[in-house]
């Protein structure tokens, strides 16, 4: 691993504070900013950070996610363990159900963090986690400002139109705020990262590897029968529906998964862009005749103001940096929702990128990026390795296939094999040695 001996010695680093643009205010971006401003660098030498977020409406929404293994080490470093646990959904586990709501199998949540099950001990809505992380970076920013440093600049409702760089700077033009110059740009703007497209150009073509599966997320009014377990229903045609608790008494969340082995959905949606009305029409058509809570689900789709639809995919790049631009989280190494590792990779990536940047002078930027990749690449490779046949194996096309899937789940449940399988896979996202960086983030009270 790269030498980090100068981490605690600010005199070995460049004296001029860097101007850093972080594109994306989801999970990874705010964590990176909080950590960079919590290093042991003298207050007047801390970086000038700008956080740019295009879609402010998305900050408070998003599907159920979990935090595993190394991700929990990071939230502990951030001093947010207790606060995040208090904001979890309370999901007790997952049950496989049929059209009559009969339970074929039940898998309880992992409450220990020691094994890998479908429901981890830290399940939280993405929007709720984003709000917690945004609140923290604002508090860190105010503290830095009160001590004579530079507060974080937040730019919401804007986006990058162009990006160019040379050996000295990165030159960006924002749609509303105009031209800006930075020493470093971090693309934490998700699966369809515009930062990646602008900086990598033709080099990034083909890096998005579709899994031929689409997902639609939305919420619905919670009913008493919903309970605190996730209900997972499969229908022929490669359709499955997850109904999950949200951690509130008012709503449940829904995730509709649509297999697209023959690219029929891709063809149908071609040219539609991000037309939400067209996306809703497609989902409504796919829900036709599923025979499980059909009327309720269709009503929820039509009424949803938090509806989100997208392809499921992975991002695979040989390098996550190009010049003075570096990618973070899904923008550089999305592992797909089926890995259960998206938020964990975002947290771990922010932690290692912050540590690597602080550990190296500005003129050793390439060494910092190399250390970041050295720390993260093994975890990403592991997260992106999906089991054979996934995710289509668990989305049968026929009635017979659905029955076989339920029977298999029942056998795994009643035989107790699930416990052996969970322990065989071992602790999720763990590393033998957790790289330590000396961040002093304000701890939770």
Coordinates of C-alpha atoms in Angstrom, one line a residue:
X1 CA 0.0 0.0 0.0
X2 CA 1.2 3.6 -0.7
X3 CA 3.1 5.4 2.0
X4 CA 0.9 7.6 4.2
X5 CA 3.7 8.8 6.6
X6 CA 3.1 12.4 5.8
X7 CA -0.6 12.3 6.7
X8 CA -0.2 14.0 10.1
X9 CA 2.5 16.4 8.9
X10 CA 0.9 19.4 7.1
X11 CA 4.3 21.0 6.5
X12 CA 5.1 18.3 3.9
X13 CA 2.1 19.3 1.8
X14 CA 1.5 22.2 -0.5
X15 CA 0.6 25.4 1.5
X16 CA -2.1 26.7 -0.9
X17 CA -5.5 25.3 -0.1
X18 CA -7.1 23.4 -3.0
X19 CA -10.3 24.5 -4.7
X20 CA -12.4 21.3 -5.0
X21 CA -15.7 20.8 -6.9
X22 CA -17.7 17.8 -5.8
X23 CA -20.5 17.0 -8.3
X24 CA -23.3 15.2 -6.5
X25 CA -24.9 15.6 -3.0
X26 CA -26.2 12.1 -2.5
X27 CA -24.1 9.8 -0.1
X28 CA -20.5 9.9 -1.2
X29 CA -20.2 13.7 -1.9
X30 CA -21.2 15.0 1.5
X31 CA -19.1 12.3 3.3
X32 CA -16.0 13.3 1.3
X33 CA -16.5 16.9 2.1
X34 CA -17.0 16.3 5.8
X35 CA -13.8 14.2 6.0
X36 CA -11.6 16.6 4.0
X37 CA -12.7 19.4 6.4
X38 CA -12.0 17.2 9.4
X39 CA -8.4 16.4 8.7
X40 CA -5.5 17.6 10.9
X41 CA -4.5 20.2 8.3
X42 CA -4.3 23.8 9.6
X43 CA -7.6 25.5 9.4
X44 CA -6.5 28.1 6.8
X45 CA -5.1 25.4 4.6
X46 CA -8.2 23.3 4.4
X47 CA -9.7 23.0 0.9
X48 CA -12.3 25.4 -0.5
X49 CA -15.1 23.0 -1.4
X50 CA -18.1 23.5 -3.6
X51 CA -20.9 20.9 -3.7
X52 CA -23.0 20.9 -6.9
X53 CA -26.3 19.1 -7.1
X54 CA -28.6 19.2 -10.1
X55 CA -31.7 17.4 -8.8
X56 CA -32.6 18.8 -5.4
X57 CA -36.0 17.0 -5.4
X58 CA -34.2 13.7 -5.2
X59 CA -32.3 14.4 -2.0
X60 CA -35.1 13.4 0.3
X61 CA -36.4 10.4 -1.7
X62 CA -35.0 7.1 -2.8
X63 CA -35.4 3.4 -2.2
X64 CA -34.4 1.2 0.8
X65 CA -30.7 0.7 1.0
X66 CA -28.4 -1.0 3.5
X67 CA -25.0 -0.4 5.0
X68 CA -22.7 -3.3 5.5
X69 CA -19.2 -4.2 6.8
X70 CA -16.7 -1.5 6.0
X71 CA -19.5 1.0 5.5
X72 CA -20.4 0.7 9.2
X73 CA -16.8 1.5 10.1
X74 CA -17.1 4.7 8.1
X75 CA -20.3 5.9 9.7
X76 CA -18.7 5.2 13.1
X77 CA -15.8 7.4 12.0
X78 CA -18.3 10.0 11.1
X79 CA -19.9 9.7 14.5
X80 CA -23.3 8.9 13.0
X81 CA -23.8 5.3 14.1
X82 CA -26.5 5.9 16.6
X83 CA -28.3 8.6 14.6
X84 CA -28.4 6.4 11.5
X85 CA -29.6 3.3 13.5
X86 CA -32.4 5.5 14.9
X87 CA -33.5 6.4 11.4
X88 CA -33.6 2.8 10.0
X89 CA -36.7 1.3 8.4
X90 CA -37.0 -1.4 11.1
X91 CA -37.3 -4.2 8.5
X92 CA -37.5 -7.5 10.2
X93 CA -36.6 -9.7 7.2
X94 CA -38.0 -10.9 3.9
X95 CA -40.9 -13.2 3.2
X96 CA -41.6 -14.8 -0.2
X97 CA -45.3 -14.7 -0.9
X98 CA -47.7 -15.9 -3.6
X99 CA -50.8 -14.3 -5.1
X100 CA -52.9 -15.3 -2.1
X101 CA -50.3 -13.8 0.2
X102 CA -49.3 -17.2 1.5
X103 CA -45.8 -17.3 2.9
X104 CA -43.5 -19.8 1.2
X105 CA -40.3 -18.8 3.0
X106 CA -39.1 -16.3 5.6
X107 CA -35.6 -15.0 6.2
X108 CA -35.0 -13.0 9.3
X109 CA -32.9 -9.8 9.3
X110 CA -29.3 -10.0 10.3
X111 CA -29.2 -8.1 13.6
X112 CA -25.5 -8.8 14.4
X113 CA -23.7 -7.6 11.3
X114 CA -21.7 -10.9 11.3
X115 CA -23.4 -12.7 8.5
X116 CA -24.8 -11.7 5.1
X117 CA -28.5 -12.0 4.7
X118 CA -31.1 -10.2 2.5
X119 CA -31.8 -7.6 5.2
X120 CA -28.9 -6.1 7.1
X121 CA -28.9 -4.6 10.6
X122 CA -28.7 -1.1 9.0
X123 CA -31.6 -0.7 6.5
X124 CA -32.5 2.9 5.8
X125 CA -34.2 5.0 3.0
X126 CA -31.6 6.5 0.7
X127 CA -33.2 9.9 1.1
X128 CA -33.1 9.7 4.8
X129 CA -29.4 8.8 4.8
X130 CA -28.7 11.6 2.4
X131 CA -30.4 14.1 4.6
X132 CA -28.4 13.0 7.7
X133 CA -25.1 13.3 5.7
X134 CA -26.1 16.7 4.3
X135 CA -26.9 17.9 7.8
X136 CA -23.5 16.8 9.0
X137 CA -21.5 18.5 6.2
X138 CA -23.4 21.7 6.9
X139 CA -22.5 21.5 10.6
X140 CA -18.8 20.7 9.8
X141 CA -18.8 23.6 7.3
X142 CA -20.1 26.0 9.9
X143 CA -17.6 24.9 12.4
X144 CA -14.7 25.4 10.0
X145 CA -16.1 28.8 9.1
X146 CA -16.3 29.9 12.7
X147 CA -12.7 29.0 13.2
X148 CA -11.5 31.0 10.3
X149 CA -11.6 28.5 7.5
X150 CA -13.7 28.4 4.3
X151 CA -17.3 27.2 4.5
X152 CA -18.6 24.8 1.9
X153 CA -20.3 26.5 -1.0
X154 CA -23.6 24.7 -2.0
X155 CA -25.0 25.1 -5.5
X156 CA -28.3 23.4 -6.0
X157 CA -30.4 23.2 -9.1
X158 CA -27.4 23.6 -11.5
X159 CA -25.2 21.3 -13.6
X160 CA -22.0 21.2 -15.5
X161 CA -22.3 22.1 -19.2
X162 CA -18.7 21.7 -20.2
X163 CA -15.4 20.5 -18.6
X164 CA -11.8 21.0 -19.8
X165 CA -8.5 20.6 -18.0
X166 CA -4.8 21.1 -18.3
X167 CA -1.8 20.4 -16.1
X168 CA -2.8 23.3 -13.8
X169 CA -6.6 23.5 -13.4
X170 CA -10.0 22.2 -14.3
X171 CA -12.2 24.6 -16.1
X172 CA -16.0 24.0 -15.9
X173 CA -18.9 26.0 -17.1
X174 CA -22.2 25.6 -15.1
X175 CA -25.5 26.1 -16.8
X176 CA -26.5 28.9 -14.4
X177 CA -23.5 29.9 -12.3
X178 CA -21.2 30.3 -15.3
X179 CA -17.5 29.5 -15.6
X180 CA -15.5 28.2 -12.6
X181 CA -11.9 27.0 -12.1
X182 CA -10.9 24.3 -9.7
X183 CA -7.8 22.3 -8.8
X184 CA -9.8 19.1 -8.5
X185 CA -13.2 17.8 -9.6
X186 CA -14.8 14.8 -8.0
X187 CA -17.6 13.1 -10.0
X188 CA -20.0 11.6 -7.4
X189 CA -23.0 12.0 -9.7
X190 CA -24.2 8.5 -10.0
X191 CA -24.7 5.8 -12.6
X192 CA -25.2 8.2 -15.5
X193 CA -22.5 10.5 -14.4
X194 CA -22.1 13.6 -16.7
X195 CA -18.8 14.3 -15.1
X196 CA -17.6 10.9 -16.4
X197 CA -18.9 11.6 -19.9
X198 CA -17.3 15.0 -20.1
X199 CA -13.9 14.1 -18.7
X200 CA -13.5 10.6 -20.2
X201 CA -15.2 11.2 -23.5
X202 CA -15.1 8.3 -25.9
X203 CA -12.9 6.4 -23.4
X204 CA -15.9 5.8 -21.2
X205 CA -18.1 4.3 -23.9
X206 CA -19.1 0.8 -23.0
X207 CA -18.2 1.2 -19.3
X208 CA -21.9 1.0 -18.4
X209 CA -22.8 -2.8 -18.4
X210 CA -26.6 -3.2 -18.4
X211 CA -27.9 -6.2 -16.5
X212 CA -31.1 -6.3 -18.7
X213 CA -33.2 -5.4 -15.7
X214 CA -35.2 -2.3 -14.8
X215 CA -36.4 -1.1 -11.5
X216 CA -39.2 1.3 -10.5
X217 CA -39.4 2.8 -7.0
X218 CA -42.3 4.6 -5.4
X219 CA -44.1 4.8 -2.1
X220 CA -47.7 4.0 -1.1
X221 CA -49.9 4.6 1.9
X222 CA -49.1 2.0 4.6
X223 CA -51.7 -0.6 5.4
X224 CA -52.0 -2.5 8.6
X225 CA -51.3 -5.8 6.8
X226 CA -48.0 -4.6 5.5
X227 CA -46.2 -5.1 8.8
X228 CA -42.5 -4.7 9.3
X229 CA -41.4 -7.6 7.0
X230 CA -40.5 -7.1 3.3
X231 CA -43.0 -9.0 1.1
X232 CA -41.4 -10.2 -2.2
X233 CA -43.8 -11.4 -4.8
X234 CA -42.9 -13.0 -8.2
X235 CA -45.1 -13.1 -11.3
X236 CA -44.5 -14.7 -14.7
X237 CA -42.8 -12.6 -17.3
X238 CA -39.8 -11.7 -15.2
X239 CA -41.8 -9.3 -12.9
X240 CA -41.2 -9.1 -9.1
X241 CA -42.5 -6.7 -6.5
X242 CA -41.0 -5.8 -3.1
X243 CA -43.3 -4.1 -0.5
X244 CA -41.1 -2.8 2.3
X245 CA -41.5 -0.8 5.5
X246 CA -40.2 2.8 5.5
X247 CA -39.6 3.3 9.2
X248 CA -42.8 5.5 9.4
X249 CA -46.4 4.7 10.1
X250 CA -47.6 6.6 7.0
X251 CA -46.0 4.8 4.1
X252 CA -44.6 1.6 2.7
X253 CA -42.1 1.6 -0.2
X254 CA -42.4 -0.4 -3.4
X255 CA -39.7 -1.7 -5.8
X256 CA -40.9 -3.2 -9.0
X257 CA -38.2 -5.2 -10.9
X258 CA -38.6 -6.0 -14.6
X259 CA -36.5 -8.5 -16.4
X260 CA -35.6 -7.5 -20.0
X261 CA -33.6 -10.4 -21.4
X262 CA -34.7 -9.7 -24.9
X263 CA -34.2 -5.9 -24.6
X264 CA -37.9 -5.3 -25.3
X265 CA -38.2 -2.6 -22.6
X266 CA -35.0 -1.0 -23.9
X267 CA -36.5 -0.8 -27.3
X268 CA -39.9 0.5 -26.0
X269 CA -38.2 3.2 -24.0
X270 CA -35.7 4.3 -26.6
X271 CA -36.1 8.0 -27.3
X272 CA -38.3 8.5 -24.2
X273 CA -35.4 10.0 -22.2
X274 CA -36.4 10.7 -18.6
X275 CA -40.2 11.1 -19.5
X276 CA -41.8 10.0 -16.2
X277 CA -45.2 9.7 -17.8
X278 CA -43.9 7.2 -20.3
X279 CA -42.1 5.3 -17.5
X280 CA -45.3 5.1 -15.4
X281 CA -47.2 3.8 -18.4
X282 CA -44.7 1.0 -18.9
X283 CA -44.8 0.0 -15.3
X284 CA -48.6 0.0 -15.3
X285 CA -48.6 -2.3 -18.3
X286 CA -46.2 -4.7 -16.6
X287 CA -48.4 -4.8 -13.5
X288 CA -51.4 -5.8 -15.5
X289 CA -52.6 -9.2 -14.4
X290 CA -49.9 -9.9 -11.7
X291 CA -52.7 -11.0 -9.3
X292 CA -51.1 -9.5 -6.2
X293 CA -52.2 -6.1 -4.8
X294 CA -52.6 -5.1 -8.4
X295 CA -55.2 -2.3 -7.9
X296 CA -53.3 -0.9 -5.0
X297 CA -50.0 -0.9 -6.8
X298 CA -51.4 0.8 -10.0
X299 CA -53.1 3.5 -7.9
X300 CA -49.8 4.1 -6.1
X301 CA -47.9 4.4 -9.4
X302 CA -50.3 7.0 -10.8
X303 CA -50.2 9.1 -7.6
X304 CA -46.5 8.8 -6.8
X305 CA -44.6 12.0 -6.6
X306 CA -41.4 10.1 -5.7
X307 CA -41.5 7.7 -8.7
X308 CA -38.1 6.7 -10.0
X309 CA -37.3 4.4 -12.9
X310 CA -34.0 3.3 -14.3
X311 CA -32.0 0.4 -15.7
X312 CA -29.9 -1.7 -13.4
X313 CA -26.2 -1.8 -14.5
X314 CA -22.6 -1.9 -13.4
X315 CA -19.9 0.6 -14.2
X316 CA -16.5 -0.9 -15.0
X317 CA -13.5 1.3 -15.8
X318 CA -9.8 0.6 -15.8
X319 CA -9.0 3.8 -14.0
X320 CA -11.2 6.0 -11.8
X321 CA -9.2 9.2 -12.4
X322 CA -8.2 11.2 -15.5
X323 CA -5.9 14.2 -14.9
X324 CA -7.5 16.3 -12.2
X325 CA -10.9 14.6 -12.3
X326 CA -11.7 11.5 -10.2
X327 CA -14.8 9.4 -9.9
X328 CA -16.5 8.3 -6.6
X329 CA -19.2 5.8 -5.9
X330 CA -21.7 4.7 -8.6
X331 CA -20.1 7.2 -11.1
X332 CA -16.9 5.1 -11.1
X333 CA -17.9 1.6 -9.9
X334 CA -21.6 1.0 -9.6
X335 CA -22.1 -2.6 -8.5
X336 CA -25.9 -2.6 -9.1
X337 CA -28.7 -2.9 -6.5
X338 CA -28.4 -6.7 -6.6
X339 CA -25.0 -6.5 -4.9
X340 CA -26.5 -4.8 -1.8
X341 CA -23.3 -2.8 -1.7
X342 CA -24.0 0.5 -3.4
X343 CA -24.1 2.7 -0.2
X344 CA -21.3 0.7 1.4
X345 CA -19.0 1.4 -1.7
X346 CA -20.0 5.1 -1.6
X347 CA -19.1 5.4 2.0
X348 CA -15.8 3.4 1.7
X349 CA -14.8 5.3 -1.4
X350 CA -15.3 8.7 0.2
X351 CA -13.3 7.6 3.2
X352 CA -10.4 6.3 1.1
X353 CA -10.4 9.1 -1.4
X354 CA -10.3 11.7 1.5
X355 CA -7.6 9.9 3.3
X356 CA -5.5 9.6 0.1
X357 CA -5.9 13.2 -0.8
X358 CA -4.9 14.4 2.6
X359 CA -1.9 12.0 2.7
X360 CA -0.3 13.5 -0.4
X361 CA 0.8 17.0 -1.4
X362 CA -1.1 18.5 -4.3
X363 CA 1.8 17.8 -6.7
X364 CA 1.5 14.1 -5.9
X365 CA -2.1 14.0 -7.0
X366 CA -1.5 10.9 -9.1
X367 CA -0.1 9.0 -6.1
X368 CA -3.2 10.0 -4.1
X369 CA -5.4 8.6 -6.8
X370 CA -3.3 5.4 -7.0
X371 CA -3.6 4.9 -3.3
X372 CA -7.4 5.4 -3.5
X373 CA -7.7 2.8 -6.2
X374 CA -5.4 0.4 -4.4
X375 CA -7.6 0.5 -1.3
X376 CA -10.9 0.3 -3.1
X377 CA -10.4 -1.9 -6.1
X378 CA -10.5 -5.3 -4.2
X379 CA -13.7 -4.3 -2.5
X380 CA -15.3 -3.2 -5.8
X381 CA -14.2 -6.4 -7.6
X382 CA -15.8 -8.5 -4.9
X383 CA -19.0 -6.4 -4.9
X384 CA -19.4 -6.6 -8.7
X385 CA -19.1 -10.4 -8.8
X386 CA -22.7 -11.4 -8.8
X387 CA -23.7 -15.1 -8.5
X388 CA -24.1 -17.1 -11.8
X389 CA -27.4 -16.3 -13.5
X390 CA -28.2 -13.3 -11.4
X391 CA -30.4 -11.3 -11.5
X392 CA -32.5 -13.2 -14.1
X393 CA -32.3 -16.5 -12.2
X394 CA -34.7 -15.1 -9.6
X395 CA -37.0 -13.5 -12.2
X396 CA -38.6 -16.5 -14.0
X397 CA -40.5 -16.0 -17.2
X398 CA -43.1 -18.8 -16.8
X399 CA -45.6 -19.9 -14.2
X400 CA -43.6 -23.2 -13.8
X401 CA -40.4 -21.2 -13.3
X402 CA -42.1 -19.0 -10.6
X403 CA -43.3 -22.2 -8.8
X404 CA -39.8 -23.7 -8.9
X405 CA -38.3 -20.5 -7.5
X406 CA -40.8 -20.5 -4.6
X407 CA -40.2 -24.2 -3.9
X408 CA -36.5 -23.6 -3.8
X409 CA -36.9 -20.7 -1.4
X410 CA -39.1 -22.9 0.8
X411 CA -36.6 -25.7 0.9
X412 CA -33.8 -23.3 1.8
X413 CA -36.0 -21.9 4.6
X414 CA -37.3 -25.1 6.1
X415 CA -34.0 -27.0 5.8
X416 CA -32.0 -24.3 7.6
X417 CA -29.6 -24.0 4.7
X418 CA -30.0 -20.2 4.7
X419 CA -27.9 -20.1 7.9
X420 CA -25.1 -22.2 6.5
X421 CA -25.1 -20.2 3.2
X422 CA -25.0 -16.9 5.1
X423 CA -22.1 -18.0 7.3
X424 CA -20.2 -19.5 4.3
X425 CA -20.3 -16.1 2.5
X426 CA -18.8 -14.6 5.7
X427 CA -19.0 -11.0 7.0
X428 CA -20.2 -8.7 4.2
X429 CA -17.7 -6.1 2.8
X430 CA -15.2 -6.8 5.5
X431 CA -11.4 -6.3 5.3
X432 CA -8.8 -7.9 7.5
X433 CA -7.3 -4.5 8.3
X434 CA -9.2 -1.3 8.2
X435 CA -7.0 1.6 6.8
X436 CA -6.9 4.3 9.5
X437 CA -6.8 8.0 8.7
X438 CA -6.7 10.6 11.4
X439 CA -10.0 12.4 10.8
X440 CA -11.5 14.3 13.7
X441 CA -15.2 14.5 12.9
X442 CA -17.4 15.8 15.6
X443 CA -18.9 12.8 17.4
X444 CA -22.5 12.2 18.1
X445 CA -23.7 13.1 21.6

